[in-house]
Short mmCIF file of C-alpha atoms in Angstrom, two decimals:
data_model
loop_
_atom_site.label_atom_id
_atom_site.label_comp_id
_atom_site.label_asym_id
_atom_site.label_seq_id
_atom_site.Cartn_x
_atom_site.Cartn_y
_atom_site.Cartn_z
CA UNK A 1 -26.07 2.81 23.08
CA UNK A 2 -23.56 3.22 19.97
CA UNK A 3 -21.79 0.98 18.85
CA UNK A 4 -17.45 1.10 20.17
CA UNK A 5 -15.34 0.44 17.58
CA UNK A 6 -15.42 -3.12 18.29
CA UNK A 7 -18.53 -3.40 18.05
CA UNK A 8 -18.11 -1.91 14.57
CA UNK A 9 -15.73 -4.56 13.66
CA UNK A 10 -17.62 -6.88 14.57
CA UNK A 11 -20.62 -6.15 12.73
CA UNK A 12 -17.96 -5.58 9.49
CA UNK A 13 -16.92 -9.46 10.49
CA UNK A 14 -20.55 -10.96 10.15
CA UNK A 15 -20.43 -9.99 6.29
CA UNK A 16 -17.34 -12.43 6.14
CA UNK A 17 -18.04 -15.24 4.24
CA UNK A 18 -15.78 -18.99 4.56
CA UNK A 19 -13.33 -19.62 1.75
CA UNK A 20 -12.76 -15.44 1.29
CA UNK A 21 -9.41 -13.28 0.12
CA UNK A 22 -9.89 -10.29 2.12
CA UNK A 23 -8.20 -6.95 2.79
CA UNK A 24 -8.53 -4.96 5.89
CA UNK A 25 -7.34 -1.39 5.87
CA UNK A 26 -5.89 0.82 8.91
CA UNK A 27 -7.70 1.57 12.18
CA UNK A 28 -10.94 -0.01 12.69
CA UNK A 29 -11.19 -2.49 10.09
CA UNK A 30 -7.80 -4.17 11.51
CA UNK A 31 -10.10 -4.64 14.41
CA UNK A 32 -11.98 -7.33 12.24
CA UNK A 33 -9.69 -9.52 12.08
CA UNK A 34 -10.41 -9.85 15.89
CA UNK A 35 -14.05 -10.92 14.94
CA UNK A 36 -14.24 -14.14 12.24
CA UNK A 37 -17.24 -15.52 12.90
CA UNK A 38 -16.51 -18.88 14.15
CA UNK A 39 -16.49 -21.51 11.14
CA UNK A 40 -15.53 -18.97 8.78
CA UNK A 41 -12.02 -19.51 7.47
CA UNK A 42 -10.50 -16.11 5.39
CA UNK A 43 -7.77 -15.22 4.20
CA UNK A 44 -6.22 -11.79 5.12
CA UNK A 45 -4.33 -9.55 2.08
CA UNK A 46 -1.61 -7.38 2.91
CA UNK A 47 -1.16 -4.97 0.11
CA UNK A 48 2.70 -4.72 0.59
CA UNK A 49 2.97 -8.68 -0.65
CA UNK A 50 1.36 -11.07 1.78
CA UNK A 51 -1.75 -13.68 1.68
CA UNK A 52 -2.24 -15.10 4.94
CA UNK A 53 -1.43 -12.63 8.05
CA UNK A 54 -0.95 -13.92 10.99
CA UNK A 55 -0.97 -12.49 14.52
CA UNK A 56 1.36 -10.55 15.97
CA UNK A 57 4.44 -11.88 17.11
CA UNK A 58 5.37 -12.83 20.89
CA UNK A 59 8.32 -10.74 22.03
CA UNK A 60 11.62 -11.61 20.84
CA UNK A 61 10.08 -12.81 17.59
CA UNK A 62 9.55 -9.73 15.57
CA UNK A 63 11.09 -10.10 12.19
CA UNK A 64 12.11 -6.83 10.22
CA UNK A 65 11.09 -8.40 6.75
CA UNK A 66 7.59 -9.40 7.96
CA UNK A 67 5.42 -6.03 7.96
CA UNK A 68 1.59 -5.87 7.35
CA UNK A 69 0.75 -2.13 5.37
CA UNK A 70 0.36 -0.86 8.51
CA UNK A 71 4.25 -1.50 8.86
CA UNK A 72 3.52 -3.34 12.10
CA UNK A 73 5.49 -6.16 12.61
CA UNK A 74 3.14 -9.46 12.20
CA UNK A 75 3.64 -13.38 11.84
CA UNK A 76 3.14 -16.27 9.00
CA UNK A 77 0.87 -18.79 9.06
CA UNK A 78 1.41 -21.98 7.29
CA UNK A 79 -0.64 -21.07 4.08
CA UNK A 80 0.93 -17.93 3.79
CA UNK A 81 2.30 -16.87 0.93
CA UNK A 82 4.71 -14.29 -0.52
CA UNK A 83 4.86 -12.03 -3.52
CA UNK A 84 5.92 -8.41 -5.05
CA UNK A 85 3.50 -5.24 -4.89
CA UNK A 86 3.15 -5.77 -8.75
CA UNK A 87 1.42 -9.18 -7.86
CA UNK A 88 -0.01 -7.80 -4.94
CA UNK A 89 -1.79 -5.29 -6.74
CA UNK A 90 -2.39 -7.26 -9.61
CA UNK A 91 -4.92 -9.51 -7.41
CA UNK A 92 -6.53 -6.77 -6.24
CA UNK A 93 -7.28 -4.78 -9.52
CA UNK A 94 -7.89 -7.83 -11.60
CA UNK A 95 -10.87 -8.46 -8.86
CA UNK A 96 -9.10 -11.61 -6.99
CA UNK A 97 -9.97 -10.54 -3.66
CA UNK A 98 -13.77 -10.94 -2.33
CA UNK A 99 -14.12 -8.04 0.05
CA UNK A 100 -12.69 -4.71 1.39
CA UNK A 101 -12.80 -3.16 4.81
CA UNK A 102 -11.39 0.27 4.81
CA UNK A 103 -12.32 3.80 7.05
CA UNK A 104 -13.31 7.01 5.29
CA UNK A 105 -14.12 10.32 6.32
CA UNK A 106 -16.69 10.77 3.75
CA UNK A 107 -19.03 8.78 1.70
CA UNK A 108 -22.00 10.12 -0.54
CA UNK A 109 -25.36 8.65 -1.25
CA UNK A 110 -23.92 7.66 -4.84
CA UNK A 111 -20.96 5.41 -3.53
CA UNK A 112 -18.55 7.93 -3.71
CA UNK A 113 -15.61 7.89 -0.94
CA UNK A 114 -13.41 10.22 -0.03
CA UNK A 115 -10.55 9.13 2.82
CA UNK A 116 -7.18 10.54 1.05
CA UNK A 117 -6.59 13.73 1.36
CA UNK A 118 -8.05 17.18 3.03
CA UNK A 119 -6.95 20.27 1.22
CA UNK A 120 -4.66 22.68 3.08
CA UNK A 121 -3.33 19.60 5.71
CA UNK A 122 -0.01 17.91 4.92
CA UNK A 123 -0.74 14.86 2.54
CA UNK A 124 0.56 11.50 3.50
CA UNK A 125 -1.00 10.27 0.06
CA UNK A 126 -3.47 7.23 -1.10
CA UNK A 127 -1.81 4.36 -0.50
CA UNK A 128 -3.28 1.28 -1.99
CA UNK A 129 -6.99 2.72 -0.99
CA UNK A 130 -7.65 4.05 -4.97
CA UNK A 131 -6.26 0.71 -6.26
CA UNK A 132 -8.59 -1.48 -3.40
CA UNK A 133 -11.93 0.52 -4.17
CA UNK A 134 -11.39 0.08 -7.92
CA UNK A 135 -10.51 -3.30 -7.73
CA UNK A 136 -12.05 -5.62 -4.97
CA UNK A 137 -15.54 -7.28 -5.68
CA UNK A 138 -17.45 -5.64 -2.43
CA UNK A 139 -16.17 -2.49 -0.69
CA UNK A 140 -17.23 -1.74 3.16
CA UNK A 141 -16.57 1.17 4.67
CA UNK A 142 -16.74 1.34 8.43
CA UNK A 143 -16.60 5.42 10.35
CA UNK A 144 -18.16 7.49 12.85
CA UNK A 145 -21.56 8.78 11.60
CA UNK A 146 -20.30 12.51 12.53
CA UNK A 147 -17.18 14.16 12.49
CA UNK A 148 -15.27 15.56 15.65
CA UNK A 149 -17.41 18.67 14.91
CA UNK A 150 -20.45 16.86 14.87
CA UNK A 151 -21.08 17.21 11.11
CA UNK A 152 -22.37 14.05 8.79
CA UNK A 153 -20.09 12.09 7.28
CA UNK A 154 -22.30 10.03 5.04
CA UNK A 155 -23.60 12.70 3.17
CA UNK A 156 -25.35 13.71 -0.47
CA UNK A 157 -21.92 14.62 -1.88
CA UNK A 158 -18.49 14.30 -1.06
CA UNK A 159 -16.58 17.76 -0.28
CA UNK A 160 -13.10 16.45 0.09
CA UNK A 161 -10.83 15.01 -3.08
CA UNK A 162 -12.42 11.63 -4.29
CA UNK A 163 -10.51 8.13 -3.58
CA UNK A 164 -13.15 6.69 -5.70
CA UNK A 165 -16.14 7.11 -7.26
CA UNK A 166 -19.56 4.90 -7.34
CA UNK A 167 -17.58 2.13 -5.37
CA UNK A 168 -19.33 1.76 -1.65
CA UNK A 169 -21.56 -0.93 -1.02
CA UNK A 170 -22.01 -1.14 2.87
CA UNK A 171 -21.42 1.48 5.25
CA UNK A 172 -21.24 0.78 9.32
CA UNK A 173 -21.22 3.38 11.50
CA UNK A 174 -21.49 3.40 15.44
CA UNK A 175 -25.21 4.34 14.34
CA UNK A 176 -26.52 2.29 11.98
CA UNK A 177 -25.71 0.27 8.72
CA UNK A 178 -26.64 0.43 5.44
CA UNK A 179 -26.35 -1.55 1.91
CA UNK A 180 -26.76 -1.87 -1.46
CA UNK A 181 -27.34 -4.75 -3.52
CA UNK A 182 -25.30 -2.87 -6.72
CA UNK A 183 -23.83 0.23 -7.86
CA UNK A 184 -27.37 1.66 -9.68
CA UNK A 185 -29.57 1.32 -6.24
CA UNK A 186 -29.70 3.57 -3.34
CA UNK A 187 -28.52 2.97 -0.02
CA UNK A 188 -30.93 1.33 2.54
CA UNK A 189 -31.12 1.57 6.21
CA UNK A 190 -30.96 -2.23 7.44
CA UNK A 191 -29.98 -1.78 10.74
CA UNK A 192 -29.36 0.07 14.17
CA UNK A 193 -27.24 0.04 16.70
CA UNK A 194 -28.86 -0.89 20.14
CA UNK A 195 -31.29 2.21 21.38
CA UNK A 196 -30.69 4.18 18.53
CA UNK A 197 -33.99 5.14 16.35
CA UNK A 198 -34.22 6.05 12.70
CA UNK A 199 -34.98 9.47 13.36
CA UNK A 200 -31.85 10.29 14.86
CA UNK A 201 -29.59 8.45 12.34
CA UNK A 202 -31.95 10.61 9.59
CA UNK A 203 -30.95 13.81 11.84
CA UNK A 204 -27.40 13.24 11.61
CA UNK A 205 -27.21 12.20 7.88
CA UNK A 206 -27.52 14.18 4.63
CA UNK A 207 -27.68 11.35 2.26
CA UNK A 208 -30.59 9.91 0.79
CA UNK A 209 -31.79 6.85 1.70
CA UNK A 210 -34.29 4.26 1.94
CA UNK A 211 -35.60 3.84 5.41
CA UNK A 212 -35.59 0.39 7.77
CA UNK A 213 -38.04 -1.96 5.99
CA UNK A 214 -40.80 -2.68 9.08
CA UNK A 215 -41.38 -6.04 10.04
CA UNK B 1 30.90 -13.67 -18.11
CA UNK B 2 30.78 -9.89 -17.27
CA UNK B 3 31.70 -9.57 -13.89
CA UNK B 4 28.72 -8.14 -11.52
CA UNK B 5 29.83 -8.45 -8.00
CA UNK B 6 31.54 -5.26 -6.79
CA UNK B 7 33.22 -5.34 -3.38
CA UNK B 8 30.54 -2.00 -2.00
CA UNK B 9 28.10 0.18 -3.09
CA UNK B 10 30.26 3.12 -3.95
CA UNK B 11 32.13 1.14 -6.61
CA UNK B 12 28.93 -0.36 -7.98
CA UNK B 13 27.68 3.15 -8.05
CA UNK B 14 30.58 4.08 -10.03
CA UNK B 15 29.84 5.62 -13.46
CA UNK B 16 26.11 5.64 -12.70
CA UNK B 17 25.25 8.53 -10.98
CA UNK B 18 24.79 12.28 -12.52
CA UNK B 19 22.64 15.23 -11.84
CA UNK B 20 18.87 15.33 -12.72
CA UNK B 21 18.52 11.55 -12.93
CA UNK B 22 15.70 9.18 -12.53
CA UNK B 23 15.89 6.40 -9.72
CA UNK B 24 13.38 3.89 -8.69
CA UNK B 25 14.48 2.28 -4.94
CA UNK B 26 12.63 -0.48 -3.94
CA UNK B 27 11.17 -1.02 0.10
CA UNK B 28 8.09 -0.76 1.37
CA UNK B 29 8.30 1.75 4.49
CA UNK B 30 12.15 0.39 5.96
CA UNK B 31 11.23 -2.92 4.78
CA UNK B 32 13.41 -4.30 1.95
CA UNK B 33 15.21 -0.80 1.18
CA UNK B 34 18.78 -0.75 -0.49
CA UNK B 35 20.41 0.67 2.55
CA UNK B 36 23.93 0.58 1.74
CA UNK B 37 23.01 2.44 -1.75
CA UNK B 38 21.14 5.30 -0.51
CA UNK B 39 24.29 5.61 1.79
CA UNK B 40 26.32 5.61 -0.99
CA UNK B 41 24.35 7.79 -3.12
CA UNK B 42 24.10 10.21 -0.16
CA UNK B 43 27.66 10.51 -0.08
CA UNK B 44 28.27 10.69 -4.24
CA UNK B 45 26.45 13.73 -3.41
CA UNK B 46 24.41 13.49 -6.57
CA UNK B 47 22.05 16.20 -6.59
CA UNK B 48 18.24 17.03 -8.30
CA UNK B 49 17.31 13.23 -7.97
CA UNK B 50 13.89 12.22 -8.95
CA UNK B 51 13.22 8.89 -6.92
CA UNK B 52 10.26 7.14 -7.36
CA UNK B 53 9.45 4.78 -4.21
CA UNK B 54 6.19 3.65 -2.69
CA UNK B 55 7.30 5.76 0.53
CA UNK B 56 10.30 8.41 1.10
CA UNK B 57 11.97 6.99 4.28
CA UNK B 58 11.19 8.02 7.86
CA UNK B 59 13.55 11.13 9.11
CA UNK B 60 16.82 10.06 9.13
CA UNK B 61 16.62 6.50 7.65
CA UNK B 62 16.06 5.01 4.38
CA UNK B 63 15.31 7.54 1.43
CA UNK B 64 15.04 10.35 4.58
CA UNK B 65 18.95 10.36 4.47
CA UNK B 66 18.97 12.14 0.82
CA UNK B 67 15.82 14.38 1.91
CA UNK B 68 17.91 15.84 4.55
CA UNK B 69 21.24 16.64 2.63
CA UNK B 70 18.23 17.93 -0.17
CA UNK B 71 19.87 15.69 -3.05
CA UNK B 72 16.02 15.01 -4.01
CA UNK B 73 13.86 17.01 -6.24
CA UNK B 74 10.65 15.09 -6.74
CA UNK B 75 9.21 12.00 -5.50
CA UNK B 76 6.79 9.79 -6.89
CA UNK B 77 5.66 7.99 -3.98
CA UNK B 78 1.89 6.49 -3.08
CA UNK B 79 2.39 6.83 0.79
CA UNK B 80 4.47 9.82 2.57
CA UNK B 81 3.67 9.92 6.33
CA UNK B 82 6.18 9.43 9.20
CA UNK B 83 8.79 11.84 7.90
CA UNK B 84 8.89 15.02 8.88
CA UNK B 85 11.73 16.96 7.03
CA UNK B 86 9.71 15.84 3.98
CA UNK B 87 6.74 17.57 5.36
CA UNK B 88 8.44 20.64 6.26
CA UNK B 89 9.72 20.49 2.78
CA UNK B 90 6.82 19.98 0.57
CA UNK B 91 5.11 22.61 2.61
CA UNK B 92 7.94 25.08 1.93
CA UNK B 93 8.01 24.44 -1.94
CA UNK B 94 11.27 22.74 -1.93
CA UNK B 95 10.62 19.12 -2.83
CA UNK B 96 7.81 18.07 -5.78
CA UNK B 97 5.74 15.25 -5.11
CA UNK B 98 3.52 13.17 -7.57
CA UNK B 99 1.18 11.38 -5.66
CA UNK B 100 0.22 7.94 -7.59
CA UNK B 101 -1.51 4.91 -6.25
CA UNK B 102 0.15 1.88 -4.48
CA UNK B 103 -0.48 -0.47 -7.58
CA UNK B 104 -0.82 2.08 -10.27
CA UNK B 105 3.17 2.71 -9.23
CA UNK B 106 4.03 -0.94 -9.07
CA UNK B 107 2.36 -1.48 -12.49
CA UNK B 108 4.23 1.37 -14.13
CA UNK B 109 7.34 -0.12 -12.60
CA UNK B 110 6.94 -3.33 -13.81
CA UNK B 111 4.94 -1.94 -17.16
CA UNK B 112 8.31 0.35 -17.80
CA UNK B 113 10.70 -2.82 -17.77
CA UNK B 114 8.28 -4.60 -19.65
CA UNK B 115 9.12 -2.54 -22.46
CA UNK B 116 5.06 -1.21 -22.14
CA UNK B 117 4.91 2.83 -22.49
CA UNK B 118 1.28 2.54 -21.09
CA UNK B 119 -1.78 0.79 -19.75
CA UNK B 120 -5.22 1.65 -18.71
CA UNK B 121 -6.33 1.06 -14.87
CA UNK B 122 -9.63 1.97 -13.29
CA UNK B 123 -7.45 2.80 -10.06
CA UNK B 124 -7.79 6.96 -10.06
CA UNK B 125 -10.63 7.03 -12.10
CA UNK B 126 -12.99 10.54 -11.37
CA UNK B 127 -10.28 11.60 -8.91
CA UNK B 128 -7.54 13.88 -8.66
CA UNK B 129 -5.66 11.56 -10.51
CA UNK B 130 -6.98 10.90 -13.36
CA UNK B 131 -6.68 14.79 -14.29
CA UNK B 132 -4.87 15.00 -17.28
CA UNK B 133 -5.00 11.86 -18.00
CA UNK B 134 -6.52 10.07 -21.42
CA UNK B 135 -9.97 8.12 -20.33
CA UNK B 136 -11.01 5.32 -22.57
CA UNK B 137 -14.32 3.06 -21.87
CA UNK B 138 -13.93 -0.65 -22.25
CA UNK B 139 -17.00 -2.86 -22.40
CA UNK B 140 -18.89 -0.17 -20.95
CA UNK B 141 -16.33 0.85 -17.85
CA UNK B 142 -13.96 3.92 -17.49
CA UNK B 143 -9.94 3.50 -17.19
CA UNK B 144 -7.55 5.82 -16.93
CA UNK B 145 -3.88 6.12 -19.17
CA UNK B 146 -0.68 5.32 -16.90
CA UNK B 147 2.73 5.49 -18.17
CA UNK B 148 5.52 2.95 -17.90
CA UNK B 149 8.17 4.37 -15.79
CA UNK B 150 11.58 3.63 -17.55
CA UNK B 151 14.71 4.81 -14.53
CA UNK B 152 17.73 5.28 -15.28
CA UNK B 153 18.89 3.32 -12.12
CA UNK B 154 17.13 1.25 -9.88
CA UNK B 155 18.16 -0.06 -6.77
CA UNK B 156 17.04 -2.59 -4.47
CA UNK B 157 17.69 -5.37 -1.67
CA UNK B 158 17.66 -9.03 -1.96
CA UNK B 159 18.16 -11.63 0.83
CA UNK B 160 20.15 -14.11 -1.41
CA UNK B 161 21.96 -14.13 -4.85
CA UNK B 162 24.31 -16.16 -6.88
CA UNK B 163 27.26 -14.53 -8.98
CA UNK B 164 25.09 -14.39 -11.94
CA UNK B 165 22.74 -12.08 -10.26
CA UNK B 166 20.06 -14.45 -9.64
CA UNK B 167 17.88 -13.32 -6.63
CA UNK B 168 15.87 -14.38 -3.70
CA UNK B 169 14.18 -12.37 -1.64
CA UNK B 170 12.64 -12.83 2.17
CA UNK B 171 9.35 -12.65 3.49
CA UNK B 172 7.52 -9.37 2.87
CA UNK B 173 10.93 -7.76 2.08
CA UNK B 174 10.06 -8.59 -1.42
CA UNK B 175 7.54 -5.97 -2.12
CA UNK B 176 8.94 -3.15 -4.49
CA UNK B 177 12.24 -4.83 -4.82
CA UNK B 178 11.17 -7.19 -7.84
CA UNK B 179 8.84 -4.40 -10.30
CA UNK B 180 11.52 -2.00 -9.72
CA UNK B 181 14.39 -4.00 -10.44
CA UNK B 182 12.90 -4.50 -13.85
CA UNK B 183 12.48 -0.81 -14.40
CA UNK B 184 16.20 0.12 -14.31
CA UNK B 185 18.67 0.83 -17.64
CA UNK B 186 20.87 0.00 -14.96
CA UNK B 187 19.98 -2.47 -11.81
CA UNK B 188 21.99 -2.57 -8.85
CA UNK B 189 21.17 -4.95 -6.00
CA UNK B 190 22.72 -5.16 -2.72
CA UNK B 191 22.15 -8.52 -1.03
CA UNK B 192 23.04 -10.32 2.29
CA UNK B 193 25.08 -13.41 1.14
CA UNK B 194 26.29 -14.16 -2.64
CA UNK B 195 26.73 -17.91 -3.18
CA UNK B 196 28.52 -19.22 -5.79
CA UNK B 197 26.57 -19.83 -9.61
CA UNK B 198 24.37 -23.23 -9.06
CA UNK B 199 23.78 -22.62 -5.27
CA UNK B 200 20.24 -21.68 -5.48
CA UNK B 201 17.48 -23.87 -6.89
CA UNK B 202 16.63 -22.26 -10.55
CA UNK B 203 13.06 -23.02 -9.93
CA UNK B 204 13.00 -21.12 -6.53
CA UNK B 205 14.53 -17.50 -8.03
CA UNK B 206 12.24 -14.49 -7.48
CA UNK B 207 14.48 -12.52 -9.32
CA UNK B 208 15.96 -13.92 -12.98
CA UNK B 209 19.70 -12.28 -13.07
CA UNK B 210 19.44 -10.57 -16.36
CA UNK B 211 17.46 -7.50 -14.67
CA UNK B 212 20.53 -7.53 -11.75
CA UNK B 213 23.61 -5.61 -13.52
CA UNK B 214 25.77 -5.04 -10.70
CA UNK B 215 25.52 -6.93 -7.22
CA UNK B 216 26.77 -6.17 -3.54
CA UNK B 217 26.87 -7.60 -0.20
CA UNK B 218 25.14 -5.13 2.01
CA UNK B 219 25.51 -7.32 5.49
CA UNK B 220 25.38 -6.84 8.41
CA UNK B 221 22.21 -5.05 8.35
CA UNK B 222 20.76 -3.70 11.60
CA UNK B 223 17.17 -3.99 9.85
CA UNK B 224 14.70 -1.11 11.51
CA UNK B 225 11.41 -1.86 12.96
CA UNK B 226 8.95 1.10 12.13
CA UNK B 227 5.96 -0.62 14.39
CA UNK B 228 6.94 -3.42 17.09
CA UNK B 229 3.73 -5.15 17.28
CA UNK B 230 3.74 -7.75 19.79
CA UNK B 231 1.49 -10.22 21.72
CA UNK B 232 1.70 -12.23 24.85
CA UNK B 233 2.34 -15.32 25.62
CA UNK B 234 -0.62 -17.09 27.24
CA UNK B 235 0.44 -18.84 30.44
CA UNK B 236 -0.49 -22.72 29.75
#
């Protein structure tokens, strides 16, 4: 049994900690949002000026000037706060914000993650991802082990153009997960999803890694 | 007092505008975007723009409108999707595009009216783009050099002014609009009500006037939704 993308989230949510700034990128990791561990209090970042999303809107509520990055329309809470993309960015490259949840379509057994750009496709462009991976204290990255064609996506070295370099320090896939503690260790296996065994996460991946520590 | 409230956008465009220039236009997707500018600028005709913007418009709307009639020549943008005449474009050669990172091109914006030609940033660093680009260890840690951008116009949107140019802006609308401003030689903002000088609390301005040189009111705006995200209400 994989893990669904919720599932996914929701093992991204359990790393949530109470009293955190955190930044959730497209796709998936919006998904975590739907998952705070109950207790846990966050704080969501929107990169285009925000601290302190709230849900959606009900119908007949949706405000034009009150976007998430997504450019989905969202709501306010009464923390929330405003600000410019210069501050914006400046909390998230002067290493305000705690944690990072963002997709990828590659990620090597150095850290190295690739989600930008695939050469000879139209490019839409980076976004705030460069700026997030370089800046914010503990970066997750949550994919499909495999590719549409089947082919690993955490792998010994990225192929596609870099978003950043040395940077990854969890990765959840609807395999497994794996972590590590800084940016000079290895990854480690800590964890599988429901029915899945270590041999076939070490069949579909190409990057080294330490295995499941036994109990 | 110089006088900085024009009665529309093609007045306080006046004298601006010529071929080849620089322009930084605040918004984040349609959020916040100087409509009534582009509009105007679109119709000046002004041709081989370079616009610097975190996105370029959808087709059709926003920055889109000067795509189409092919006033642009570059963009310096972070995010591009959702347009598709700029796709079909920068496929066929026609339009330039630097790609730079979401804060990398707030920073140079508000580096650039800041008077600061350059900074170092660890956003870009061993990627495509840092190429180029001067690399300089710090207590042991790689940055990258990014230059100010300096525009020779900038335009944004504001929610509120006064006469003196002082600005508020409104909810996430903010975004772009405040760096950018800065970044200008020459600022013009178009807002949705100007009140008269001492109608807005001095310590509540997002905006100080002396970056605002010429001032409009852009209402009504029919303000576009890109994503209508909704949720239900729960029956009690």
């Amino acid at each position: 049994m994989v893990w669904t993308r919720d599932d996914m989230a929701a093992r991204a949510a359990k790393e949530l900690r109470d009293g955190y700034y955190v930044n959730l990128g497209i796709g998936i990791p919006t998904l975590v949002a739907n998952h705070i561990p109950a207790g846990v209090e966050v704080t969501l970042q929107s990169e285009n000026g925000m601290l302190g999303i709230g849900p959606f809107p009900y119908a007949g509520e949706e405000d034009p000037d009150l976007i998430n990055a997504g450019k989905q329309t969202i709501s306010e809470l009464p923390q929330s706060v405003y600000f410019s993309s210069a501050d914006s960015f400046a909390m998230i490259r002067g290493g305000h914000i705690d944690l990072t949840v963002l997709g990828a379509m590659e990620v090597a057994e150095n850290g190295d993650i690739a989600n930008w750009m695939i050469p000879g496709k139209m490019i839409k462009g980076m976004g705030g991802a460069m700026d997030l991976v370089a800046g914010v204290k503990r970066i997750i990255v949550v994919m499909e082990h495999t590719s549409k064609n089947g082919d690993p996506k955490f792998i010994s070295a990225c192929t596609l153009p870099l978003t950043g370099k040395n940077v990854v320090d969890m990765v959840i896939t609807d395999l497994a997960v794996f972590q590590r503690p800084d940016h000079h260790s290895p990854f480690r296996l800590i964890e599988l999803a429901p029915g899945v065994t270590a041999e076939e996460v070490a069949a579909k991946t190409t990057a080294k890694y330490e295995a499941l520590a036994t109990a | 007092m110089a006088r900085k409230l024009y009665s529309d956008a093609a007045s306080a465009l006046d004298g601006v505008l010529f071929d080849g220039m620089i322009i930084c236009a605040g918004g984040f997707g349609l959020c916040g975007i100087p409509e009534r500018l582009i509009d105007a600028i679109r119709d000046a005709g002004t041709k081989d723009l370079t616009i610097a913007s975190n996105n370029a418009g959808i087709d059709g709307e926003g920055l889109g409108k000067l795509l189409r009639t092919r006033q642009v020549k570059k963009m310096i943008s972070s995010y591009v999707g959702e347009n598709k005449e700029f796709e079909r474009q920068y496929l066929a050669g026609e339009l330039e595009v630097e790609f730079c990172p979401q804060g990398t091109l707030a920073e140079r914006c508000r580096a650039g009216g800041a008077g600061i030609p350059g900074f170092y940033t660890k956003t870009g660093v061993g990627t495509q783009v840092a190429e180029g680009k001067e690399v300089k260890t710090f207590d042991g840690e790689e940055y990258i050099l990014e230059r100010g951008i300096r525009a020779d116009l900038a335009i944004i949107k504001g929610w509120k002014a006064d006469e003196a140019g002082n600005l508020i802006f409104r909810k996430t609308a903010r975004n772009f609009n405040q760096p950018m401003a800065t970044a200008g030689k020459v600022c013009i903002a178009e807002v949705e009500e100007i009140v008269p000088v001492g109608g807005l609390d001095p310590d509540q301005i997002h905006l100080p006037g002396i970056y605002v040189n010429r001032l409009i009111v852009g209402s009504p705006y029919d303000k576009k939704i890109e994503f209508r995200t909704v949720r239900e209400r729960v029956a009690a």
